Amino acid sequence: MNPAQTTSAAPQPIFLKDYLPPAFLVEQVYLNFLLHPTQTRVTSRLDFKRNPARKEVDLPLVLEGQELKLISIKLNDKSLTPQDYQLADQQLTLTSLPDTFTLEVDVEIDPLNNTALEGLYQSSGNFCTQCEAEGFRRITFYPDRPDVLARFTTRIEADKNLYPVLLSNGNLVEQGDLEKGKHFALWQDPFPKPAYLFALVAGNLHPIKDTFTSCSGREVALELWVEKQNLHKGEHALRSLKAAMLWDEQTYGREYDLAIYMIVAVDDFNMGAMENKGLNVFNSACVLADPKSETDAAFNRVESVVAHEYFHNWSGNRVTCRDWFQLSLKEGFTVLRDQQFSADMNSSAVERIQQVSRLRTAQFAEDAGPTAHPVRPESYIEINNFYTLTIYEKGAEVVRMLSELLGKATFRKGSDLYFERFDGQAVTVDDFVACMAEVSGLDLSQFMLWYSQAGTPEVTASGEYHAAEKTYTLTLKQQIPATPDQPLKQPMLIPIKMGLVGPAGVDIPMEVNGEFWGAERVIQLKEAEQSFTFYNLEAEPVPSLLRGFSAPIKLNFAYTREQLAFLMTCDSDGFNRWDAGQRLALLALQGLVSQQQAGEKLSLDSSLIQAYSKLLKAPVTDPAILAEMLLLPSEAYIAEQYAEVDIDAIHQAREFARKSLAKELYTDFLRLYQAHTTTQKWSPDAEAIAARRLKNVCLSWLTTTEKTEALQLAQAQFKQADNMTDQLAALTCLVHAQDASVGKEALEAFAKQWSHDALVMDSWFSVQASRPHPDVLASVQTLENHSAFSMKNPNKVRALISVFVNQNRVNFHRKDAAGYQFLANKVIELNQLNPQIAARLVIPLTRYKRMDKVRQGLMKKALERIQQQPLSADLFEIINKALE
Ligand code: TRP
Ligand code: ZN
């Protein structure tokens, strides 16, 4: 069976403007599963009624179905013959139907050979499901769209020895033993839900149990189901879950609604996790964590993904999406909620810095490439291609702007109204924003452009100081670049939080046209160009703009190096202190890029060295922020600054800056490294995490020099580490040393120590795939044959292939095109196995337009070779957008 839907007819787009309510509604769903690896029988009994919202007479019933073997159909208990229905194009159509009826359909499916990991599939011998967005149609024929909400009852029958645990949504109402070593379980979900929230899990799993008492005093059973060898890795997820449940009660007034909340960890999963009602299914990388085998970053990811899926219970499940064009309604809002939660649990400044870094590198690149789309797209071919950084991260920024515009208390009123008014319904982005407009009295019509216009707005600001008049005029111009299908844009409402920093390093209260603004203000840029004149300024201020990254835009201001160094220490906004450092580093790095391109001898801007020196020598007040400030902008982010990207020059420039700074400031890095090295046992508190982070950032700087002493420090840390954060950081420093023999021994020791642990082996693959050496592609290709690697496991593909392609830019973009050919081969292979993953993997190849002419040609050639294949809808859409 080939899971890729390889049709000869080109897949067609569907459009938001064509939305129509469903012809029929489903009142009840009864599912019966007879589980078998290759021949699972699914019987569904569906109670239908005509939808009063559709006035046309005699509308047919159209059910979706994919990869299903139809066994039988009964209408009101009468068997139908093939003359009574049409089965074509993955749809089952029935005509001449009464207003209410029951349909019983029997199908057979093949979970074992389902490598697409959509619908019902097997992972490590256990059964699990993934139904978002359109996976339920691979389980049975159904109106598989989010605006059809129904009550589900699910009966599961399976071999008791092989599959002792049988789970589905809602409450367990009955279970028992059957003949021939079988048993069954009956689950009932009292909440009407769309099919994408259906879940079933069956297998040999073990529970870690806990409870949570909700604000109204109800006791909720919490169960985390894992494979036996992972029982020691569950504590952190449960702690995070309880914290998230409490936080959502306190922050959004949201209480959990069932008596049980289950999470299952599976190894083979396309995304991070899935919010199925009462039964979340998680990628094990996003739920399992033990300090010995997982890093602090992994702990942080578990905390945020567990919270994210939990928060969906309201923003997504109780109030769901009318159609998939509204995806950001649940994802943008839920990402904002999980970001707010993480900010409250950890250092909020560090969380913000990390969110913005990701947005500015990855989402901005998406917005600038061939797959750019608005937060609410107008059309799609394959919805799986729209689970993007734009829908998630930019979508979260859009809701964040709303919360800033309304203020915290009013925003909460708006969200309360939204949850109350639309509970149990499938709604739109407009419904959400209308609640915010209603409670605030604001006119949000211009704001809606954030949902409809793709592309990253660029604001260019300039300031003019008039000493005689003591005025400062700030002029802001906005421009939104053309994106596919959207050549012309309208000016948007851009909230820019700002202050004016005076010569003494403190914010000066702002006075504009007789209005007193205070030290900080959110100005609303609404026109293409707007000016603001500030009065009574004794000296020229330095503007601090876009504080806290108040809008997802690029903000240009021609800061001098002195002004940036000044803001780096004096800005009252922690985010902008960090950003000033990034801007200063960018200036220096761009200077080096120019030198490299002109064939000049490289020399690093002394202002960057001085700024770093100052940072390193100052007393450490916040080690977590300091660690962030000591990181240079990534190659990807440097590349974002150019219309035409010079991959090699950027790499050379950054390497040179790294080596120069490391050499110049070696003793400072060493002192900081030592000061933050403890002999104390691992601890999960914020202080210990920050210390590890700072120490490991310093270790990376130290080993950049390739000094024997530094490499020995890394060797020692590798051997002595009692936790994965320190062990992996040291391993990375060793493996990334220029001399490949330096890391050889540690690499082997690591593989031996961790060969039993799939998640740790992911890191082992990634460390090697990101090694900045010309021979890295050869080692990636060797590692593909390693026994721990599998093309069928998305985590492995990401760890080895995606890391090479995305985090090893010079080597992926080799001039001999070997990187492109390699990726094309992998994409073609994955097109057959797992179209979702194939379509994600190919993205870097589609971003050829900003490369030099030679690379453009080579990348296009690789894309055209993929295009020759019979393609899944997923790849078809991406490749065609890229080659348009
Ligand atoms: N709703 C999920 C989330 O964001 C996303 C998701 C999980 C998903 N698995 C998927 C989307 C598979 C598409 C396909 O939490
Ligand atoms: Zn989500």
mmCIF file of C-alpha atoms and ligand atoms in Angstrom, residues 132 273 275 308-309 312 330-331 334-335 392, ligand 2:
data_model
loop_
_atom_site.group_PDB
_atom_site.id
_atom_site.type_symbol
_atom_site.label_atom_id
_atom_site.label_comp_id
_atom_site.label_asym_id
_atom_site.label_seq_id
_atom_site.Cartn_x
_atom_site.Cartn_y
_atom_site.Cartn_z
ATOM 1 C CA GLU A 132 -5.767 16.311 12.950
ATOM 2 C CA ALA A 273 1.818 16.549 20.365
ATOM 3 C CA GLU A 275 -4.724 17.784 22.049
ATOM 4 C CA HIS A 308 0.032 23.982 25.060
ATOM 5 C CA GLU A 309 -1.975 20.790 24.613
ATOM 6 C CA HIS A 312 -6.244 23.591 23.817
ATOM 7 C CA LYS A 330 -6.806 27.866 18.040
ATOM 8 C CA GLU A 331 -3.064 27.667 17.374
ATOM 9 C CA THR A 334 -2.879 28.650 22.315
ATOM 10 C CA VAL A 335 0.759 29.439 21.510
ATOM 11 C CA TYR A 392 1.526 29.342 15.115
HETATM 12 ZN ZN ZN B 2 -1.610 23.503 19.048
#
